PDB file of C-alpha atoms and ligand atoms in Angstrom:
ATOM      1  CA  MET B   1       1.854  -3.674   9.366  1.00  0.00           C
ATOM      2  CA  GLU B   2       4.718  -3.195  11.666  1.00  0.00           C
ATOM      3  CA  ASP B   3       8.492  -3.073  11.260  1.00  0.00           C
ATOM      4  CA  SER B   4      10.134  -3.966  14.570  1.00  0.00           C
ATOM      5  CA  TYR B   5      13.693  -4.460  15.832  1.00  0.00           C
ATOM      6  CA  TYR B   6      13.092  -8.151  15.337  1.00  0.00           C
ATOM      7  CA  HIS B   7      12.459  -7.618  11.614  1.00  0.00           C
ATOM      8  CA  LYS B   8      15.412  -5.244  11.350  1.00  0.00           C
ATOM      9  CA  GLY B   9      17.617  -7.913  12.918  1.00  0.00           C
ATOM     10  CA  LEU B  10      16.453 -10.512  10.409  1.00  0.00           C
ATOM     11  CA  ARG B  11      17.159  -8.047   7.590  1.00  0.00           C
ATOM     12  CA  LYS B  12      20.648  -7.350   8.826  1.00  0.00           C
ATOM     13  CA  ARG B  13      21.363 -11.082   8.776  1.00  0.00           C
ATOM     14  CA  LEU B  14      19.943 -11.438   5.251  1.00  0.00           C
ATOM     15  CA  VAL B  15      22.128  -8.578   3.998  1.00  0.00           C
ATOM     16  CA  GLU B  16      25.231 -10.231   5.480  1.00  0.00           C
ATOM     17  CA  GLU B  17      24.266 -13.450   3.696  1.00  0.00           C
ATOM     18  CA  LEU B  18      23.951 -11.572   0.371  1.00  0.00           C
ATOM     19  CA  ARG B  19      27.354  -9.974   0.935  1.00  0.00           C
ATOM     20  CA  LYS B  20      28.871 -13.444   1.411  1.00  0.00           C
ATOM     21  CA  LYS B  21      27.191 -14.604  -1.787  1.00  0.00           C
ATOM     22  CA  GLY B  22      29.017 -11.885  -3.712  1.00  0.00           C
ATOM     23  CA  ILE B  23      26.798  -8.785  -3.711  1.00  0.00           C
ATOM     24  CA  ARG B  24      29.265  -5.916  -3.300  1.00  0.00           C
ATOM     25  CA  ASP B  25      27.311  -2.771  -4.174  1.00  0.00           C
ATOM     26  CA  GLU B  26      26.741  -1.072  -0.818  1.00  0.00           C
ATOM     27  CA  ARG B  27      23.840   0.985  -2.185  1.00  0.00           C
ATOM     28  CA  ILE B  28      21.933  -2.204  -2.982  1.00  0.00           C
ATOM     29  CA  LEU B  29      22.704  -3.691   0.421  1.00  0.00           C
ATOM     30  CA  ALA B  30      21.614  -0.455   2.150  1.00  0.00           C
ATOM     31  CA  ALA B  31      18.314  -0.406   0.234  1.00  0.00           C
ATOM     32  CA  MET B  32      17.648  -4.049   1.077  1.00  0.00           C
ATOM     33  CA  ARG B  33      18.474  -3.385   4.709  1.00  0.00           C
ATOM     34  CA  ALA B  34      16.045  -0.443   4.778  1.00  0.00           C
ATOM     35  CA  LEU B  35      13.052  -1.977   2.979  1.00  0.00           C
ATOM     36  CA  PRO B  36      10.772  -4.303   5.003  1.00  0.00           C
ATOM     37  CA  ARG B  37      10.422  -7.309   2.678  1.00  0.00           C
ATOM     38  CA  HIS B  38       7.789  -8.848   4.956  1.00  0.00           C
ATOM     39  CA  PHE B  39       5.343  -6.124   3.864  1.00  0.00           C
ATOM     40  CA  PHE B  40       5.492  -7.631   0.359  1.00  0.00           C
ATOM     41  CA  LEU B  41       4.543 -11.155   1.467  1.00  0.00           C
ATOM     42  CA  PRO B  42       1.160 -12.381   2.687  1.00  0.00           C
ATOM     43  CA  SER B  43       0.830 -11.633   6.435  1.00  0.00           C
ATOM     44  CA  GLY B  44       2.098 -14.308   8.809  1.00  0.00           C
ATOM     45  CA  PHE B  45       5.303 -15.012   6.874  1.00  0.00           C
ATOM     46  CA  GLU B  46       7.652 -12.618   8.677  1.00  0.00           C
ATOM     47  CA  GLU B  47      10.450 -15.136   9.136  1.00  0.00           C
ATOM     48  CA  GLN B  48      10.271 -16.558   5.622  1.00  0.00           C
ATOM     49  CA  ALA B  49      10.486 -12.990   4.313  1.00  0.00           C
ATOM     50  CA  TYR B  50      14.114 -12.841   5.447  1.00  0.00           C
ATOM     51  CA  GLU B  51      15.259 -16.187   4.132  1.00  0.00           C
ATOM     52  CA  ASP B  52      17.073 -16.036   0.820  1.00  0.00           C
ATOM     53  CA  LYS B  53      14.222 -17.725  -1.049  1.00  0.00           C
ATOM     54  CA  PRO B  54      11.487 -16.825  -3.526  1.00  0.00           C
ATOM     55  CA  PHE B  55       7.942 -16.833  -2.120  1.00  0.00           C
ATOM     56  CA  PRO B  56       4.446 -17.228  -3.648  1.00  0.00           C
ATOM     57  CA  ILE B  57       2.491 -13.946  -3.814  1.00  0.00           C
ATOM     58  CA  GLY B  58      -0.714 -15.327  -5.388  1.00  0.00           C
ATOM     59  CA  GLU B  59      -1.890 -15.779  -8.997  1.00  0.00           C
ATOM     60  CA  GLY B  60       0.848 -18.398  -9.435  1.00  0.00           C
ATOM     61  CA  GLN B  61       3.531 -15.702  -9.210  1.00  0.00           C
ATOM     62  CA  THR B  62       6.471 -15.261  -6.873  1.00  0.00           C
ATOM     63  CA  ILE B  63       8.460 -12.472  -5.279  1.00  0.00           C
ATOM     64  CA  SER B  64      12.006 -13.113  -6.503  1.00  0.00           C
ATOM     65  CA  GLN B  65      14.633 -14.494  -4.147  1.00  0.00           C
ATOM     66  CA  PRO B  66      16.560 -11.657  -2.429  1.00  0.00           C
ATOM     67  CA  TYR B  67      19.808 -12.829  -4.069  1.00  0.00           C
ATOM     68  CA  THR B  68      18.148 -12.608  -7.495  1.00  0.00           C
ATOM     69  CA  VAL B  69      16.861  -9.074  -6.785  1.00  0.00           C
ATOM     70  CA  ALA B  70      20.328  -8.015  -5.629  1.00  0.00           C
ATOM     71  CA  TYR B  71      22.035  -9.753  -8.574  1.00  0.00           C
ATOM     72  CA  GLN B  72      19.765  -8.204 -11.206  1.00  0.00           C
ATOM     73  CA  THR B  73      20.071  -4.782  -9.571  1.00  0.00           C
ATOM     74  CA  GLN B  74      23.860  -5.109  -9.535  1.00  0.00           C
ATOM     75  CA  CYS B  75      23.875  -6.081 -13.231  1.00  0.00           C
ATOM     76  CA  LEU B  76      21.695  -3.063 -14.036  1.00  0.00           C
ATOM     77  CA  ASP B  77      24.323  -0.655 -12.620  1.00  0.00           C
ATOM     78  CA  VAL B  78      21.692   1.836 -11.452  1.00  0.00           C
ATOM     79  CA  LYS B  79      22.693   5.479 -11.180  1.00  0.00           C
ATOM     80  CA  GLU B  80      20.756   8.101  -9.290  1.00  0.00           C
ATOM     81  CA  GLY B  81      18.176   9.680 -11.602  1.00  0.00           C
ATOM     82  CA  ASP B  82      18.225   6.775 -14.107  1.00  0.00           C
ATOM     83  CA  ARG B  83      14.858   6.191 -15.745  1.00  0.00           C
ATOM     84  CA  VAL B  84      14.241   2.479 -15.340  1.00  0.00           C
ATOM     85  CA  LEU B  85      11.533   0.379 -16.992  1.00  0.00           C
ATOM     86  CA  GLU B  86      10.731  -2.797 -15.051  1.00  0.00           C
ATOM     87  CA  ILE B  87       8.704  -5.609 -16.614  1.00  0.00           C
ATOM     88  CA  GLY B  88       6.885  -7.686 -13.975  1.00  0.00           C
ATOM     89  CA  THR B  89       5.933  -5.559 -10.940  1.00  0.00           C
ATOM     90  CA  GLY B  90       4.768  -8.627  -8.985  1.00  0.00           C
ATOM     91  CA  SER B  91       4.840  -7.650  -5.316  1.00  0.00           C
ATOM     92  CA  GLY B  92       6.495  -4.298  -6.063  1.00  0.00           C
ATOM     93  CA  TYR B  93       9.589  -5.171  -4.028  1.00  0.00           C
ATOM     94  CA  GLN B  94      12.138  -4.828  -6.831  1.00  0.00           C
ATOM     95  CA  ALA B  95      10.555  -1.547  -7.963  1.00  0.00           C
ATOM     96  CA  ALA B  96      10.800  -0.186  -4.402  1.00  0.00           C
ATOM     97  CA  ILE B  97      14.485  -1.161  -4.143  1.00  0.00           C
ATOM     98  CA  LEU B  98      15.270   0.694  -7.380  1.00  0.00           C
ATOM     99  CA  ALA B  99      13.312   3.753  -6.218  1.00  0.00           C
ATOM    100  CA  LEU B 100      15.134   3.768  -2.868  1.00  0.00           C
ATOM    101  CA  MET B 101      18.385   3.852  -4.848  1.00  0.00           C
ATOM    102  CA  GLY B 102      17.255   7.051  -6.546  1.00  0.00           C
ATOM    103  CA  ALA B 103      16.010   5.648  -9.865  1.00  0.00           C
ATOM    104  CA  LYS B 104      12.817   6.856 -11.524  1.00  0.00           C
ATOM    105  CA  VAL B 105      10.911   3.621 -11.891  1.00  0.00           C
ATOM    106  CA  TYR B 106       8.186   2.730 -14.402  1.00  0.00           C
ATOM    107  CA  SER B 107       6.950  -0.798 -13.783  1.00  0.00           C
ATOM    108  CA  LEU B 108       4.500  -2.902 -15.810  1.00  0.00           C
ATOM    109  CA  GLU B 109       2.379  -5.849 -14.625  1.00  0.00           C
ATOM    110  CA  ARG B 110      -0.113  -7.963 -16.593  1.00  0.00           C
ATOM    111  CA  ILE B 111      -2.141  -9.390 -13.640  1.00  0.00           C
ATOM    112  CA  PRO B 112      -4.770  -6.913 -12.339  1.00  0.00           C
ATOM    113  CA  ASP B 113      -4.786  -8.169  -8.705  1.00  0.00           C
ATOM    114  CA  LEU B 114      -1.022  -7.923  -8.364  1.00  0.00           C
ATOM    115  CA  TYR B 115      -1.017  -4.491  -9.976  1.00  0.00           C
ATOM    116  CA  GLU B 116      -3.625  -3.288  -7.457  1.00  0.00           C
ATOM    117  CA  GLN B 117      -1.929  -4.783  -4.411  1.00  0.00           C
ATOM    118  CA  ALA B 118       1.445  -3.333  -5.368  1.00  0.00           C
ATOM    119  CA  SER B 119      -0.163   0.062  -6.073  1.00  0.00           C
ATOM    120  CA  HIS B 120      -1.673   0.206  -2.575  1.00  0.00           C
ATOM    121  CA  LEU B 121       1.469  -0.936  -0.848  1.00  0.00           C
ATOM    122  CA  LEU B 122       3.799   1.462  -2.673  1.00  0.00           C
ATOM    123  CA  ALA B 123       1.379   4.355  -2.106  1.00  0.00           C
ATOM    124  CA  ARG B 124       1.767   3.677   1.622  1.00  0.00           C
ATOM    125  CA  LEU B 125       5.517   3.055   1.661  1.00  0.00           C
ATOM    126  CA  ARG B 126       6.497   5.877  -0.730  1.00  0.00           C
ATOM    127  CA  PRO B 127       9.984   4.565  -1.512  1.00  0.00           C
ATOM    128  CA  GLY B 128      10.566   7.321  -4.105  1.00  0.00           C
ATOM    129  CA  PHE B 129       9.576   7.781  -7.749  1.00  0.00           C
ATOM    130  CA  VAL B 130       7.540   4.732  -8.869  1.00  0.00           C
ATOM    131  CA  ARG B 131       4.782   4.615 -11.499  1.00  0.00           C
ATOM    132  CA  LEU B 132       2.880   1.364 -11.971  1.00  0.00           C
ATOM    133  CA  TYR B 133       0.921   0.351 -15.067  1.00  0.00           C
ATOM    134  CA  LEU B 134      -1.403  -2.531 -15.906  1.00  0.00           C
ATOM    135  CA  ARG B 135       0.177  -3.286 -19.279  1.00  0.00           C
ATOM    136  CA  ASP B 136       1.689  -6.028 -21.390  1.00  0.00           C
ATOM    137  CA  GLY B 137       5.441  -5.749 -20.943  1.00  0.00           C
ATOM    138  CA  PHE B 138       6.113  -7.055 -24.465  1.00  0.00           C
ATOM    139  CA  GLU B 139       4.853  -3.656 -25.680  1.00  0.00           C
ATOM    140  CA  GLY B 140       6.952  -1.653 -23.230  1.00  0.00           C
ATOM    141  CA  LEU B 141       5.973   1.926 -22.435  1.00  0.00           C
ATOM    142  CA  PRO B 142       6.538   3.860 -25.687  1.00  0.00           C
ATOM    143  CA  GLU B 143       5.146   7.158 -24.315  1.00  0.00           C
ATOM    144  CA  HIS B 144       7.952   7.319 -21.741  1.00  0.00           C
ATOM    145  CA  ALA B 145      10.729   5.779 -23.855  1.00  0.00           C
ATOM    146  CA  PRO B 146      13.678   5.797 -24.212  1.00  0.00           C
ATOM    147  CA  PHE B 147      14.890   4.436 -20.857  1.00  0.00           C
ATOM    148  CA  ASP B 148      18.372   4.426 -19.352  1.00  0.00           C
ATOM    149  CA  LYS B 149      17.801   0.911 -18.056  1.00  0.00           C
ATOM    150  CA  ILE B 150      15.299  -1.898 -18.649  1.00  0.00           C
ATOM    151  CA  LEU B 151      14.914  -4.745 -16.152  1.00  0.00           C
ATOM    152  CA  ILE B 152      12.853  -7.819 -16.980  1.00  0.00           C
ATOM    153  CA  THR B 153      11.890  -9.919 -13.959  1.00  0.00           C
ATOM    154  CA  ALA B 154      10.093 -12.731 -15.828  1.00  0.00           C
ATOM    155  CA  ALA B 155      11.649 -15.213 -18.250  1.00  0.00           C
ATOM    156  CA  ALA B 156      11.455 -14.012 -21.829  1.00  0.00           C
ATOM    157  CA  PRO B 157      11.282 -16.735 -24.497  1.00  0.00           C
ATOM    158  CA  GLN B 158      13.637 -14.519 -26.469  1.00  0.00           C
ATOM    159  CA  ILE B 159      14.801 -10.962 -26.005  1.00  0.00           C
ATOM    160  CA  PRO B 160      11.769  -8.727 -26.717  1.00  0.00           C
ATOM    161  CA  LYS B 161      12.540  -6.584 -29.752  1.00  0.00           C
ATOM    162  CA  LYS B 162      10.242  -3.673 -28.901  1.00  0.00           C
ATOM    163  CA  LEU B 163      11.982  -3.326 -25.556  1.00  0.00           C
ATOM    164  CA  LEU B 164      15.421  -3.173 -27.185  1.00  0.00           C
ATOM    165  CA  GLU B 165      14.103  -0.259 -29.236  1.00  0.00           C
ATOM    166  CA  GLN B 166      12.966   1.555 -26.069  1.00  0.00           C
ATOM    167  CA  LEU B 167      16.485   1.556 -24.652  1.00  0.00           C
ATOM    168  CA  LYS B 168      18.613   4.724 -24.885  1.00  0.00           C
ATOM    169  CA  VAL B 169      21.873   4.584 -26.786  1.00  0.00           C
ATOM    170  CA  GLY B 170      24.323   3.975 -23.932  1.00  0.00           C
ATOM    171  CA  GLY B 171      21.555   2.237 -21.978  1.00  0.00           C
ATOM    172  CA  ARG B 172      21.430  -1.288 -20.574  1.00  0.00           C
ATOM    173  CA  MET B 173      18.899  -4.109 -20.374  1.00  0.00           C
ATOM    174  CA  VAL B 174      19.049  -7.003 -17.889  1.00  0.00           C
ATOM    175  CA  VAL B 175      16.909  -9.967 -18.883  1.00  0.00           C
ATOM    176  CA  PRO B 176      16.610 -13.662 -18.011  1.00  0.00           C
ATOM    177  CA  ALA B 177      15.970 -15.389 -21.335  1.00  0.00           C
ATOM    178  CA  GLY B 178      15.688 -18.875 -22.742  1.00  0.00           C
ATOM    179  CA  PRO B 179      13.305 -21.849 -22.637  1.00  0.00           C
ATOM    180  CA  SER B 180      11.424 -22.652 -19.385  1.00  0.00           C
ATOM    181  CA  ASP B 181      13.619 -23.936 -16.534  1.00  0.00           C
ATOM    182  CA  HIS B 182      16.743 -23.158 -18.496  1.00  0.00           C
ATOM    183  CA  GLN B 183      17.275 -19.423 -18.489  1.00  0.00           C
ATOM    184  CA  TYR B 184      20.442 -17.403 -18.375  1.00  0.00           C
ATOM    185  CA  MET B 185      20.803 -13.819 -17.301  1.00  0.00           C
ATOM    186  CA  TYR B 186      21.840 -11.496 -20.109  1.00  0.00           C
ATOM    187  CA  ILE B 187      23.198  -7.976 -20.007  1.00  0.00           C
ATOM    188  CA  ILE B 188      22.567  -6.103 -23.231  1.00  0.00           C
ATOM    189  CA  ASP B 189      24.195  -2.718 -23.813  1.00  0.00           C
ATOM    190  CA  ARG B 190      22.965  -0.486 -26.601  1.00  0.00           C
ATOM    191  CA  LEU B 191      26.116   0.876 -28.185  1.00  0.00           C
ATOM    192  CA  SER B 192      24.489   2.818 -31.036  1.00  0.00           C
ATOM    193  CA  ALA B 193      21.197   3.034 -32.937  1.00  0.00           C
ATOM    194  CA  ASN B 194      21.631  -0.475 -34.318  1.00  0.00           C
ATOM    195  CA  LYS B 195      24.494  -2.014 -32.390  1.00  0.00           C
ATOM    196  CA  TYR B 196      24.025  -4.010 -29.177  1.00  0.00           C
ATOM    197  CA  LYS B 197      26.560  -5.894 -27.066  1.00  0.00           C
ATOM    198  CA  THR B 198      25.330  -9.036 -25.262  1.00  0.00           C
ATOM    199  CA  GLN B 199      26.883 -10.759 -22.235  1.00  0.00           C
ATOM    200  CA  LYS B 200      25.598 -14.126 -21.039  1.00  0.00           C
ATOM    201  CA  LEU B 201      25.839 -14.664 -17.270  1.00  0.00           C
ATOM    202  CA  GLU B 202      24.631 -17.183 -14.665  1.00  0.00           C
ATOM    203  CA  ARG B 203      21.717 -19.552 -14.917  1.00  0.00           C
ATOM    204  CA  PHE B 204      18.431 -18.670 -13.148  1.00  0.00           C
ATOM    205  CA  ARG B 205      14.806 -19.753 -12.914  1.00  0.00           C
ATOM    206  CA  PHE B 206      11.991 -17.256 -13.389  1.00  0.00           C
ATOM    207  CA  VAL B 207       8.234 -17.476 -13.963  1.00  0.00           C
ATOM    208  CA  PRO B 208       7.483 -17.022 -17.671  1.00  0.00           C
ATOM    209  CA  MET B 209       6.818 -13.695 -19.357  1.00  0.00           C
ATOM    210  CA  LEU B 210       3.345 -14.067 -20.907  1.00  0.00           C
ATOM    211  CA  LYS B 211       1.502 -12.068 -23.558  1.00  0.00           C
ATOM    212  CA  GLY B 212      -1.518  -9.830 -22.904  1.00  0.00           C
ATOM    213  CA  ILE B 213      -3.325  -8.595 -19.789  1.00  0.00           C
ATOM    214  CA  LYS B 214      -4.731 -11.436 -17.693  1.00  0.00           C
ATOM    215  CA  LYS B 215      -8.544 -11.560 -17.638  1.00  0.00           C
ATOM    216  CA  THR B 216     -10.165 -11.711 -14.218  1.00  0.00           C
ATOM    217  CA  ASP B 217     -13.445 -13.391 -13.364  1.00  0.00           C
ATOM    218  CA  LYS B 218     -14.061 -10.920 -10.561  1.00  0.00           C
ATOM    219  CA  LYS B 219     -17.418  -9.116 -10.779  1.00  0.00           C
ATOM    220  CA  PRO B 220     -17.135  -5.334 -11.073  1.00  0.00           C
TER     221      PRO B 220
HETATM  222  N1  SAH O   1       9.733  -8.069  -9.681  1.00  0.00           N
HETATM  223  C1  SAH O   1       8.784  -8.868  -8.923  1.00  0.00           C
HETATM  224  C2  SAH O   1       8.894 -10.357  -9.208  1.00  0.00           C
HETATM  225  C3  SAH O   1       7.962 -10.669 -10.238  1.00  0.00           C
HETATM  226  S1  SAH O   1       7.622 -12.293 -10.770  1.00  0.00           S
HETATM  227  C4  SAH O   1       8.896  -8.614  -7.437  1.00  0.00           C
HETATM  228  O1  SAH O   1       9.783  -7.877  -7.024  1.00  0.00           O
HETATM  229  O2  SAH O   1       8.064  -9.128  -6.686  1.00  0.00           O
HETATM  230  C5  SAH O   1       7.302 -11.868 -12.459  1.00  0.00           C
HETATM  231  C6  SAH O   1       6.085 -10.998 -12.706  1.00  0.00           C
HETATM  232  O3  SAH O   1       6.056 -10.719 -14.095  1.00  0.00           O
HETATM  233  C7  SAH O   1       4.750 -11.645 -12.372  1.00  0.00           C
HETATM  234  O4  SAH O   1       4.027 -10.847 -11.484  1.00  0.00           O
HETATM  235  C8  SAH O   1       4.065 -11.762 -13.728  1.00  0.00           C
HETATM  236  O5  SAH O   1       2.657 -11.610 -13.674  1.00  0.00           O
HETATM  237  C9  SAH O   1       4.710 -10.619 -14.493  1.00  0.00           C
HETATM  238  N2  SAH O   1       4.653 -10.723 -15.950  1.00  0.00           N
HETATM  239  C10 SAH O   1       4.794 -11.823 -16.736  1.00  0.00           C
HETATM  240  N3  SAH O   1       4.651 -11.504 -18.037  1.00  0.00           N
HETATM  241  C11 SAH O   1       4.427 -10.156 -18.091  1.00  0.00           C
HETATM  242  C12 SAH O   1       4.184  -9.223 -19.146  1.00  0.00           C
HETATM  243  N4  SAH O   1       4.153  -9.596 -20.425  1.00  0.00           N
HETATM  244  N5  SAH O   1       3.985  -7.932 -18.812  1.00  0.00           N
HETATM  245  C13 SAH O   1       4.003  -7.510 -17.532  1.00  0.00           C
HETATM  246  N6  SAH O   1       4.231  -8.348 -16.485  1.00  0.00           N
HETATM  247  C14 SAH O   1       4.425  -9.655 -16.760  1.00  0.00           C
END
C-alpha cells in the first residue's frame, strides 16, 4: 500500500468538494485530507476512492460516501478526548477519522470478515485510540458505557433503546433511522436521566442495521 502525491492531490480535491457541499468543521476536513481512503477500498480502486460516492467493501456492505462520513461527524460535534461508540465498523474508515480527531473510539461490527480486515488495517495505520469488537450493536458495549457520543452508521429500524441508555447525560447520538430506503438523520441529545431531545435532519440511505453476529461458512 502506498500513499503518493497523486493520492494526496485527489484527496485535496475531494476535501474542497466537501467544503462546497457545506462541511465547515476544519478538523474534519483536515482528518479527511490526512487519511488515505484508498487503503479502505479493495486494491485497484484508487481513483474511485476519492470520488464522493459510497463503495462496496464485500459482504454486501459499503464504505459510506465521504460526504456522509463528514456530515455524521459534523453532527456528532466531536471533542478531543470524547469516548465515542460507533455501530458498524465496516471498513474502519469512519472510526479512523474519529480517532484522528482525538476521540477514543469503540467500534462494533457484526460481520467477522469485515471486523478482521478493519482490525488489520487499523493496526497498521494507527490513527489513534480505536478498539474494535465483533459484537451486535443493538446490545452496545455496556462494560465501557456511558459514552459521550454514539454514532450509528447503519439504518436502525427505530432508535435502539439500549444504546440510548449507554449515552452520558449531556451526551449525543447521531443515527439514521426509519424504514429501508427512507431514512432520516437524527441527532438525539440526552438532557437528563430520562429526558432526550430529538432533531430530525436530512434524508439518507444506509445499509440496514441487523441483529446478531453473522455466521460464516469458513472452515476454521
Ligand atoms: N462506518 C463504516 C460504514 C459501514 S456500513 C465505514 O466507515 O466503512 C454499515 C456497517 O454496519 C456494515 O459493515 C454492517 O455489517 C454493520 N452493521 C449492521 N448491523 C450491525 C449491528 N447490529 N452491529 C454491528 N454492526 C452492524
